[in-house]
C-alpha atoms as one frame of an Amber mdcrd trajectory, in Angstrom:
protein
  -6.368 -11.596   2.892  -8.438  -9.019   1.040  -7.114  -9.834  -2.192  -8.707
 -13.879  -1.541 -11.868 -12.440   0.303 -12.298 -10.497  -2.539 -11.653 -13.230
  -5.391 -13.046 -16.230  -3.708 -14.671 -15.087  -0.309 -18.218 -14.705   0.086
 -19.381 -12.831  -3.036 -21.396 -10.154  -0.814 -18.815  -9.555   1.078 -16.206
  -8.468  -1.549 -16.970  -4.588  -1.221 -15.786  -4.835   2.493 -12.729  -6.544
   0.470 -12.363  -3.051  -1.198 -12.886  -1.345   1.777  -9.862  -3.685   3.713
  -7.503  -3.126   0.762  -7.871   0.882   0.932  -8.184   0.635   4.615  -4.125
  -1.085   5.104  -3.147   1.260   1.941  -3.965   4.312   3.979  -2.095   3.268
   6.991   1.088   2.557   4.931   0.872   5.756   3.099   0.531   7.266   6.327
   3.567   5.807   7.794   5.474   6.204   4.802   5.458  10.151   4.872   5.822
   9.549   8.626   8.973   8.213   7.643  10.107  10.567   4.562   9.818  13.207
   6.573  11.495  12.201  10.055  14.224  10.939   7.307  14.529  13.782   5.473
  17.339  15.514   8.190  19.379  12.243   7.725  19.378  11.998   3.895  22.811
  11.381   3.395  23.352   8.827   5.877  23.930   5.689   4.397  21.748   3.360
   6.192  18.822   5.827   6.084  19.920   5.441   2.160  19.067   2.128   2.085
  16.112   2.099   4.725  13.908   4.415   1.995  15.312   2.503  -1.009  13.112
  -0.846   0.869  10.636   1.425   1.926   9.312   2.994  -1.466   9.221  -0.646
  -2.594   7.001  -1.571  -0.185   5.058   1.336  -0.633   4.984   1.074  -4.904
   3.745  -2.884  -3.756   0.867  -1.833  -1.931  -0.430   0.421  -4.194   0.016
  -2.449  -6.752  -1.726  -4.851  -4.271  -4.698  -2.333  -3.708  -5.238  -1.592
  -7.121  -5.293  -5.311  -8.095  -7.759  -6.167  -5.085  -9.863  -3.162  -6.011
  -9.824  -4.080 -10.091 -11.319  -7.742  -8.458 -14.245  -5.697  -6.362 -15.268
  -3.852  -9.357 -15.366  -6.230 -11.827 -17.593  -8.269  -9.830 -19.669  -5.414
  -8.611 -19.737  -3.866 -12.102 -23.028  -3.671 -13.503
């Protein structure tokens, strides 16, 4: 949702597009090391394995996904 209210939504709105984007990245980053570290005793368990293998994806794709909505905010707040 940011990443449209920021490329098409109301054009003074598109800071508080920023703001969304780093808002949802902080709460995953959050519950990502929530989950490294409550992992970290059951490293070698197989399923945990696999569990942080689809996490850090999910975590590498919303840094992606904030950087791209923030590169749209600047750009059109860029003087």
């Amino acid at each position: 949702v940011a990443g449209a209210m920021a490329s098409i939504g109301n054009p003074n709105s598109v800071s508080d597009a920023g703001v969304g984007a780093l808002a949802l990245h902080a709460c995953i980053e959050g519950a990502w090391l929530n989950v490294r570290i409550n992992a970290a005793e059951l490293k070698n368990h197989p399923e945990v394995k696999e569990l942080i293998s689809r996490g850090e994806k999910l975590y590498l794709q919303s840094i992606e996904s904030k950087e791209s909505v923030l590169n749209v905010v600047w750009s059109k707040i860029s003087t």
